PDB file of C-alpha atoms in Angstrom:
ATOM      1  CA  UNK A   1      25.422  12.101  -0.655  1.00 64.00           C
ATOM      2  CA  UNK A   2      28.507   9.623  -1.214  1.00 70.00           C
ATOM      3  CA  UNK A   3      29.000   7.659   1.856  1.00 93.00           C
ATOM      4  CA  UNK A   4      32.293   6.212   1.351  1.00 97.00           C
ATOM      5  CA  UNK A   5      33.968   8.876  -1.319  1.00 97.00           C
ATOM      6  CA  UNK A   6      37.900   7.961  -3.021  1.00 97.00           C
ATOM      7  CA  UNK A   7      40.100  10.246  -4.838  1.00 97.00           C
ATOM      8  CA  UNK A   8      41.551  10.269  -7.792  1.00 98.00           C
ATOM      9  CA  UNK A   9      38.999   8.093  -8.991  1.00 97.00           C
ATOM     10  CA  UNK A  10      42.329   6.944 -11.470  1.00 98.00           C
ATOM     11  CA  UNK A  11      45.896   7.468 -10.834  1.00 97.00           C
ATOM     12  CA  UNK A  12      48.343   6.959 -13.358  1.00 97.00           C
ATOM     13  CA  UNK A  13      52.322   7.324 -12.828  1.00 97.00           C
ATOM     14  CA  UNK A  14      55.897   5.706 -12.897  1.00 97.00           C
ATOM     15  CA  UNK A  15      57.612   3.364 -10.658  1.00 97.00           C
ATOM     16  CA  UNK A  16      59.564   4.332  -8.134  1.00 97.00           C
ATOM     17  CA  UNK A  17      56.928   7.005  -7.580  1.00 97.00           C
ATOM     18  CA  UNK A  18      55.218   7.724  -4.380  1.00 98.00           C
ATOM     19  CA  UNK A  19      51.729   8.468  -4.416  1.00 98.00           C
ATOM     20  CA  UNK A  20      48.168   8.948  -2.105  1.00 98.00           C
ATOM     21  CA  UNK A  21      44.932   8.310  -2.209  1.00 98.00           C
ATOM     22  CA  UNK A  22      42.868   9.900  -0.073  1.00 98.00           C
ATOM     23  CA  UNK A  23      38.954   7.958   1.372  1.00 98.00           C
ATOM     24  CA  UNK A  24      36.419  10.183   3.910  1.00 97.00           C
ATOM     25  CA  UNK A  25      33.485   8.658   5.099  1.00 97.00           C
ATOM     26  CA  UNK A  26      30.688  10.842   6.228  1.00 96.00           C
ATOM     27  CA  UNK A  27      28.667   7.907   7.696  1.00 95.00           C
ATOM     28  CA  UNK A  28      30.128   8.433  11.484  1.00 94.00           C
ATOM     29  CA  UNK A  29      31.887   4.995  11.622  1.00 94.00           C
ATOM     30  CA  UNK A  30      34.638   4.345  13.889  1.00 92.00           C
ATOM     31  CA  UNK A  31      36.536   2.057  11.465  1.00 92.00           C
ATOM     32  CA  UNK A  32      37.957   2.005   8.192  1.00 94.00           C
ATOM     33  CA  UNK A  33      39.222  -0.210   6.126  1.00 94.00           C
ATOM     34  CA  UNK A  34      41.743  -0.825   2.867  1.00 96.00           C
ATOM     35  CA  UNK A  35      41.076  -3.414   0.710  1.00 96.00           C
ATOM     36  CA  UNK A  36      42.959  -4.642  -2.540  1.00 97.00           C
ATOM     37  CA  UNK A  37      41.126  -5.960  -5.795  1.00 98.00           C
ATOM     38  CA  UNK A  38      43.979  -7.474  -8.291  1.00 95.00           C
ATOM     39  CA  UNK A  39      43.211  -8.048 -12.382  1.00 94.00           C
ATOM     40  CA  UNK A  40      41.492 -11.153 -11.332  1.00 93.00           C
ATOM     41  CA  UNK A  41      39.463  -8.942  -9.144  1.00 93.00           C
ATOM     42  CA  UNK A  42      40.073 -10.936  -5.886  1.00 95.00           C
ATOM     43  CA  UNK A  43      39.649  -8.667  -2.763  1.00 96.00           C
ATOM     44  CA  UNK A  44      42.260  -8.588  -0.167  1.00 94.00           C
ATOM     45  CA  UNK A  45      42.509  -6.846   3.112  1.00 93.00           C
ATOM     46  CA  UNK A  46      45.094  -4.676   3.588  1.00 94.00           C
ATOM     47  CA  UNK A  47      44.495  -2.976   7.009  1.00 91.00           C
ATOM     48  CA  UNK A  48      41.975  -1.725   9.204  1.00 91.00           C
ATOM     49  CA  UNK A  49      41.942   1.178  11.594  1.00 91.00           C
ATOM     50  CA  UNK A  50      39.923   2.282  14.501  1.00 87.00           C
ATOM     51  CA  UNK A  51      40.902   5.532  16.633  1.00 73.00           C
ATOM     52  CA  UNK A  52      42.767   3.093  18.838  1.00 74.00           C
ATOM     53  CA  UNK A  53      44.153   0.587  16.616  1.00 84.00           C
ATOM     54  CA  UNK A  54      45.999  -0.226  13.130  1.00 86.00           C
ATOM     55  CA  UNK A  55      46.076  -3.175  12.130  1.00 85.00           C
ATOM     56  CA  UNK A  56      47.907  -4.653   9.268  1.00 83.00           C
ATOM     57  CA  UNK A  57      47.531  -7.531   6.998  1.00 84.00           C
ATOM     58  CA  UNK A  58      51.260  -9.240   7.328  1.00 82.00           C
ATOM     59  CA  UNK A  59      51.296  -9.331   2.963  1.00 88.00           C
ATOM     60  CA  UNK A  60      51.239  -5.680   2.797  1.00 92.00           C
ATOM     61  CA  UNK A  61      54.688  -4.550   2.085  1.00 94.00           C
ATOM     62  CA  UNK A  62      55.875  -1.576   4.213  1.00 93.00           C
ATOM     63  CA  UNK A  63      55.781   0.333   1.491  1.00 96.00           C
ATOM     64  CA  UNK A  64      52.300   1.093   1.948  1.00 96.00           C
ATOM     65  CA  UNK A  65      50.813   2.757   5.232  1.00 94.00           C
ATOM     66  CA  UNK A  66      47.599   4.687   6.007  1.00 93.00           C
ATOM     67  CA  UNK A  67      46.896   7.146   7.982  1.00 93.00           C
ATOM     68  CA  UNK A  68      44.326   8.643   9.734  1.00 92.00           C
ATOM     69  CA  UNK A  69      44.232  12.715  10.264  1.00 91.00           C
ATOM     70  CA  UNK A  70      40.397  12.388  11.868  1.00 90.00           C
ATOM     71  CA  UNK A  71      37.729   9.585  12.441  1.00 90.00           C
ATOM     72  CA  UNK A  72      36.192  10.505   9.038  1.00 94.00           C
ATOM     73  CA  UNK A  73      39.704   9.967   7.221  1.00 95.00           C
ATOM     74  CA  UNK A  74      41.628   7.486   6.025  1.00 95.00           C
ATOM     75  CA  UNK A  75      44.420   7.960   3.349  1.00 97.00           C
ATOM     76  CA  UNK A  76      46.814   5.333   2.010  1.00 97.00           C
ATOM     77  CA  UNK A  77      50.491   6.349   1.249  1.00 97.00           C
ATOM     78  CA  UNK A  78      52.552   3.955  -1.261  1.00 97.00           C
ATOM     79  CA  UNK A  79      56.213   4.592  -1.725  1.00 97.00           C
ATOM     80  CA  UNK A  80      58.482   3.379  -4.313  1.00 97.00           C
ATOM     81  CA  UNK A  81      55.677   1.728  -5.993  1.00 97.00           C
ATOM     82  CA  UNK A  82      56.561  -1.138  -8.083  1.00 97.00           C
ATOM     83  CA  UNK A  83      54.750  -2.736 -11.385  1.00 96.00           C
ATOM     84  CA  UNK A  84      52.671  -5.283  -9.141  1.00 95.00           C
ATOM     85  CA  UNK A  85      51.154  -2.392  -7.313  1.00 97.00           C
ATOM     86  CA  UNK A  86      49.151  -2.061 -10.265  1.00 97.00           C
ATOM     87  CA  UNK A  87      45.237  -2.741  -8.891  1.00 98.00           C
ATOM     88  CA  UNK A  88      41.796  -0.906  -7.720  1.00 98.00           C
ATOM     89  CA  UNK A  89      42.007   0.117  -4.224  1.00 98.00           C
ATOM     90  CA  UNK A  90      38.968  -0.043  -2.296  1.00 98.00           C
ATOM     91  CA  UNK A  91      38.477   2.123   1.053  1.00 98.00           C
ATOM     92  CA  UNK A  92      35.532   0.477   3.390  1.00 96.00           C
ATOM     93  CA  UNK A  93      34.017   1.488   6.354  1.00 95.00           C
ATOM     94  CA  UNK A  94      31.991   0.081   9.146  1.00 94.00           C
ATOM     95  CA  UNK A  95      30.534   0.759  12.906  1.00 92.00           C
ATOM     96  CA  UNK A  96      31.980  -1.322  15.657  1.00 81.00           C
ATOM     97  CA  UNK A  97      34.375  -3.592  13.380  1.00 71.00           C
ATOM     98  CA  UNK A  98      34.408  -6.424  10.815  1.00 71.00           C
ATOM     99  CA  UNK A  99      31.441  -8.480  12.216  1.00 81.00           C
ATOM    100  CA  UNK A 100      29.250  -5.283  11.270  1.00 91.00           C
ATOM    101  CA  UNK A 101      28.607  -4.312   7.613  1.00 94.00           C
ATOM    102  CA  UNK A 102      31.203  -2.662   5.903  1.00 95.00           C
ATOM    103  CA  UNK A 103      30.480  -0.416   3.376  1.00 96.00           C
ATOM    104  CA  UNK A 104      32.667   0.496   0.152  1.00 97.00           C
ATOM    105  CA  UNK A 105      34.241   3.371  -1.556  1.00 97.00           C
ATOM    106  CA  UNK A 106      34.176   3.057  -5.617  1.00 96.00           C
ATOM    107  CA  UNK A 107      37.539   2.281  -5.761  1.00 97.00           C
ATOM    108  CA  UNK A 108      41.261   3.945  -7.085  1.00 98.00           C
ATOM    109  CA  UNK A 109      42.390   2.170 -10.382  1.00 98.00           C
ATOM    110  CA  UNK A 110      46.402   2.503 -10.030  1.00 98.00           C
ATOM    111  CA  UNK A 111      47.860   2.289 -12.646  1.00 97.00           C
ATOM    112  CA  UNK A 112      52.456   2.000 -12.874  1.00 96.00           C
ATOM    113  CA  UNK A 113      53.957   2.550 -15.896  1.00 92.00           C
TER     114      UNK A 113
ATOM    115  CA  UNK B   1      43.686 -17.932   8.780  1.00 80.00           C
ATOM    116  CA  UNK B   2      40.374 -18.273   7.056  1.00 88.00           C
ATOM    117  CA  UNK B   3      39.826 -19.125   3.212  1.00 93.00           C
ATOM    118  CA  UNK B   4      36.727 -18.679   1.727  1.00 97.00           C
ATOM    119  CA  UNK B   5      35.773 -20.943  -1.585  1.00 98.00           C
ATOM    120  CA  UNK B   6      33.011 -20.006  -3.913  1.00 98.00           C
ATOM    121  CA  UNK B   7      31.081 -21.093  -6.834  1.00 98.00           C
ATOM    122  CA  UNK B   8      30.736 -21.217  -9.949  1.00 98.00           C
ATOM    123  CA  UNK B   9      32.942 -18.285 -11.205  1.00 98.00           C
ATOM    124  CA  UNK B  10      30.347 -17.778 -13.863  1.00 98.00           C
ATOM    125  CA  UNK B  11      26.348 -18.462 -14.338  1.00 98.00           C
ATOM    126  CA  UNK B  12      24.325 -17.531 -16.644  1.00 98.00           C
ATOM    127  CA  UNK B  13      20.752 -18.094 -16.193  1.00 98.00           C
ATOM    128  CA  UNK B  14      17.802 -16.930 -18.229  1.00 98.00           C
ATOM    129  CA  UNK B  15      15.397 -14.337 -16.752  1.00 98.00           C
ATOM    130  CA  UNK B  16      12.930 -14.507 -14.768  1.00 98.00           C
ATOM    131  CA  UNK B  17      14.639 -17.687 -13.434  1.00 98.00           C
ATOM    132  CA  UNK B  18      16.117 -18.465  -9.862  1.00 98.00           C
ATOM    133  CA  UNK B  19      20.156 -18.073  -9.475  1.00 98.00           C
ATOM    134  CA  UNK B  20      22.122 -20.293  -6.802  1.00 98.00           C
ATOM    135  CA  UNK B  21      25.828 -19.202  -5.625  1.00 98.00           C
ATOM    136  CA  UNK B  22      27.537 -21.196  -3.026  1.00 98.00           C
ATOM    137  CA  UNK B  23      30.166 -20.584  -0.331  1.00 98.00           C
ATOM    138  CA  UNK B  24      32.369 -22.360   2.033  1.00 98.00           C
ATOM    139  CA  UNK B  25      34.519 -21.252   4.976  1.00 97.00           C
ATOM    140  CA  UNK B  26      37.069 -22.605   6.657  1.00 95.00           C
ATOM    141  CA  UNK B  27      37.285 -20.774  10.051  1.00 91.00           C
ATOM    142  CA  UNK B  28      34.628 -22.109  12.711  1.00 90.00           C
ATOM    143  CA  UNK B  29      34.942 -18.857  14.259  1.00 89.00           C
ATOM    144  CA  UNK B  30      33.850 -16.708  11.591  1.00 91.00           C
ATOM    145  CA  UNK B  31      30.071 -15.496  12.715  1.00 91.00           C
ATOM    146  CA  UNK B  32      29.204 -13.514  10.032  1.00 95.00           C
ATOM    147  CA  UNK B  33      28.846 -13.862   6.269  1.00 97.00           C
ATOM    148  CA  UNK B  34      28.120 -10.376   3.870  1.00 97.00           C
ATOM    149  CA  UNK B  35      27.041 -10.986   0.481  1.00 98.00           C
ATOM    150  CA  UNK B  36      28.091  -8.010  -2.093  1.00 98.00           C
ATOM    151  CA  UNK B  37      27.392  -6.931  -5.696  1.00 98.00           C
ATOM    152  CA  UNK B  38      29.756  -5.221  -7.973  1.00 98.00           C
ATOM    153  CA  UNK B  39      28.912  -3.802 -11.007  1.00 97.00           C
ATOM    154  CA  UNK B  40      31.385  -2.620 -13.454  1.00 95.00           C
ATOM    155  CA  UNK B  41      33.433   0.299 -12.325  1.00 93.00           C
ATOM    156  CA  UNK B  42      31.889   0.154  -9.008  1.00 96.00           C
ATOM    157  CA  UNK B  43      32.974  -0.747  -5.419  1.00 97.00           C
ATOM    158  CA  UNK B  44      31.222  -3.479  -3.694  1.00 98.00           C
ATOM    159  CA  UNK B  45      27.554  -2.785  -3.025  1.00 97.00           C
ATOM    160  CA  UNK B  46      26.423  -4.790   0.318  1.00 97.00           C
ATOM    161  CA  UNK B  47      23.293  -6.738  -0.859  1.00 98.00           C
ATOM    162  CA  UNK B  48      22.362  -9.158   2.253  1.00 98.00           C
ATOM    163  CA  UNK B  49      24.112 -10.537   5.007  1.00 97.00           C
ATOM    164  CA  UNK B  50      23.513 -13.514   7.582  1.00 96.00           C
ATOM    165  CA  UNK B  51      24.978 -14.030  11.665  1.00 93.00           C
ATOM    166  CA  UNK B  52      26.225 -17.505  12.620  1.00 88.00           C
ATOM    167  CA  UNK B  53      22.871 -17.532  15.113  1.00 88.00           C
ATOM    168  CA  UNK B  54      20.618 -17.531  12.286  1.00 87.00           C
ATOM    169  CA  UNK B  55      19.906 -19.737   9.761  1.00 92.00           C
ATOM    170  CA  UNK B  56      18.150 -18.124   6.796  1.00 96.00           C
ATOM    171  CA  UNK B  57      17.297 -14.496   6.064  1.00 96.00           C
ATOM    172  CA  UNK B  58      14.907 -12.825   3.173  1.00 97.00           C
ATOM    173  CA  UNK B  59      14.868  -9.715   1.341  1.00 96.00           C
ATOM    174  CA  UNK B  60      12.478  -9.469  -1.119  1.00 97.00           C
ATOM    175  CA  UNK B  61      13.955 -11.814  -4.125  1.00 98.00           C
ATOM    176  CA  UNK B  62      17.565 -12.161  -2.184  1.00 98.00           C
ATOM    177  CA  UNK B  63      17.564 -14.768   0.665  1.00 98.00           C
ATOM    178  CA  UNK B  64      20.679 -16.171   2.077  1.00 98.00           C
ATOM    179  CA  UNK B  65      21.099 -19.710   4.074  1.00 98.00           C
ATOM    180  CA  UNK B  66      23.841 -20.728   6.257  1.00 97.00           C
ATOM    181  CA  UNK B  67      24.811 -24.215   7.297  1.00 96.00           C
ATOM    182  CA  UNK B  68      27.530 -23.797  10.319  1.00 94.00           C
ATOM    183  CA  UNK B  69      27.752 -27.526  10.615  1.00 94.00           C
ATOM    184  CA  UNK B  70      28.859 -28.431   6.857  1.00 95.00           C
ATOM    185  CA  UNK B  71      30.529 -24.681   7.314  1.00 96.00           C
ATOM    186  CA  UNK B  72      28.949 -23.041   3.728  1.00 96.00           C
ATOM    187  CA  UNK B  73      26.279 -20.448   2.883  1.00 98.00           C
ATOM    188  CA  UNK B  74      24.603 -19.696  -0.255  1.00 98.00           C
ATOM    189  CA  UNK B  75      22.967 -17.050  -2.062  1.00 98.00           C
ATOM    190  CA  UNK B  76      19.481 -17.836  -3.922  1.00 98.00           C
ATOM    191  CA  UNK B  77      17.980 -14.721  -6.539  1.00 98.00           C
ATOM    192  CA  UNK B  78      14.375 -15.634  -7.418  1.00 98.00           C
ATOM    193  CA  UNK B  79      12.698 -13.758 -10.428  1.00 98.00           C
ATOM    194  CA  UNK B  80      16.068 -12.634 -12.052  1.00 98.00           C
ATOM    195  CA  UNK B  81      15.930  -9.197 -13.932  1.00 97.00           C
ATOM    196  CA  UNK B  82      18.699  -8.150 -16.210  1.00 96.00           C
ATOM    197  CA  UNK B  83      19.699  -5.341 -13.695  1.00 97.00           C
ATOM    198  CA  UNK B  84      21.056  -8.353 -11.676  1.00 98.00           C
ATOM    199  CA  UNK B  85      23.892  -9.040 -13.658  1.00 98.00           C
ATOM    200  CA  UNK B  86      27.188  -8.414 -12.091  1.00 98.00           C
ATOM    201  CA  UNK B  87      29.575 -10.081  -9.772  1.00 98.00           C
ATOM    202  CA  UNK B  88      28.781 -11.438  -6.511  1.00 98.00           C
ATOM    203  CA  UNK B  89      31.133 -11.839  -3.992  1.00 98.00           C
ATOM    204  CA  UNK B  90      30.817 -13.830  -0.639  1.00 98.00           C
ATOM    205  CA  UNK B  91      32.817 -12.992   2.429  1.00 97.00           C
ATOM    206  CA  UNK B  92      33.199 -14.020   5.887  1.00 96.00           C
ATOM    207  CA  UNK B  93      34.970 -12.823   9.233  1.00 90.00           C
ATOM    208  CA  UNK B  94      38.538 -14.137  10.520  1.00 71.00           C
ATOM    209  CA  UNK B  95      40.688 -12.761   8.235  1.00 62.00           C
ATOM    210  CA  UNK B  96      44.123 -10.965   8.313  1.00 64.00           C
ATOM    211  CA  UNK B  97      44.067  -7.407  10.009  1.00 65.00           C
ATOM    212  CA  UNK B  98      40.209  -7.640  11.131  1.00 77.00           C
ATOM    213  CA  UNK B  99      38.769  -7.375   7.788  1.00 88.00           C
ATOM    214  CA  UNK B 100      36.672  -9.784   5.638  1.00 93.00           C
ATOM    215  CA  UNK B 101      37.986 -12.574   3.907  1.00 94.00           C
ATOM    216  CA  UNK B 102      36.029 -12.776   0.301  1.00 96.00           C
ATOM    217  CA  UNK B 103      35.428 -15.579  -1.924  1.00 97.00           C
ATOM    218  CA  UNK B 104      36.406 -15.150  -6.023  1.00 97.00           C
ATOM    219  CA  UNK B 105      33.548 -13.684  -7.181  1.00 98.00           C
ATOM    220  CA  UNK B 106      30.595 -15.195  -9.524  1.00 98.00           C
ATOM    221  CA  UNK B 107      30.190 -13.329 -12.558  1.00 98.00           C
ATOM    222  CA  UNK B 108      26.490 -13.625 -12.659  1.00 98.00           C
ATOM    223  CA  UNK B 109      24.878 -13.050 -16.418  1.00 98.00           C
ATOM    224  CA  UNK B 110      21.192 -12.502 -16.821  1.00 98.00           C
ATOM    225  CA  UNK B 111      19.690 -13.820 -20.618  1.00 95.00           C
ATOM    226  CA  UNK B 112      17.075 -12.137 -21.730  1.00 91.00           C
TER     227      UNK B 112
END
């Protein structure tokens, strides 16, 4: 059983696209997480999101937003992506918030033509 | 906001030998400090982790120590196996939007 399960596993398209990845986590956390990892693969927080909260890392571009249809679910939407988009997307989740272990998806590799 | 610095980006060690990777933090009021594996094509893999209340912590060959006065924590592999080569990444509380703030990574290579 995958704990923290991504898909697509690899998604491939053209700027100015929009696209979504989708995370579930079956582990009955009550927050989630996105995290960047660039071509140097340094990880970067992007947001995290409890059933009462969002909160947003203030370098994400508005371009990008998650959201949340359950507790188990948390999807990121990009619009208008752009060349420096281009990364692995990691969705993360934990019980009680970031001073409790998080634990990790396999990752999206994005890929903008 | 809090930076985390880590070292060395690479190590190679031979097996059966001990591997050391340090940390350092910035924010005082970071109080706790994961340690995570990645192997290739994989997401990060939670290995160990320490609180700012204790000190040291063992897992079999994985032990972590934390120094909250100097403000760095380190991880120490005893008996190295090839299956321990990856990256290892360090991370610590305070950063932007409630997540963990990780170090660079140490690409960790095993010799056989």
């Amino acid at each position: 059983d995958t704990a923290v399960s991504q898909t697509p596993k690899y998604l491939v398209t053209q700027m100015g696209n929009d696209k979504s990845i989708k995370c579930e986590q079956n582990l009955g956390h009550d927050t989630m997480y996105w995290y960047k990892q660039d071509s140097k693969k340094f990880l970067k927080i992007m947001f995290s999101y409890n059933n009462k909260e969002l909160i947003i890392n203030e370098t994400v571009p508005n371009r990008f937003s998650p959201k949340s249809p359950d507790k188990a679910h948390l999807n990121l939407h990009i619009n208008s992506l752009e060349l420096g988009d281009s990364a692995v997307y990691f969705c993360a989740s934990s019980q009680g918030g970031r001073d409790q272990p998080q634990h990790f998806g396999d990752g999206t590799r994005l890929s903008i033509l | 906001g809090e930076n985390v610095e880590q070292h060395p980006s690479t190590l190679s060690v031979q097996e059966g030998d001990s591997a050391v990777i340090k940390c350092t933090y910035s924010d005082s009021a970071s109080n706790y400090f994961p340690w995570y594996k990645q192997e290739l094509g994989k997401g990060p893999q939670l290995i160990i982790d320490i609180r700012s209340n204790v000190g040291e912590k063992k897992d079999q060959r994985i032990a972590v120590t934390l120094n909250k006065t100097a403000k760095h924590f380190s991880l120490h592999i005893t008996e190295t196996q090839p299956e321990d080569s990856a990256v290892y990444f360090c991370a610590a509380t305070g950063g932007g939007a409630d997540g963990l703030t990780f170090g660079k990574g140490t690409h960790l290579i095993i010799q056989p």
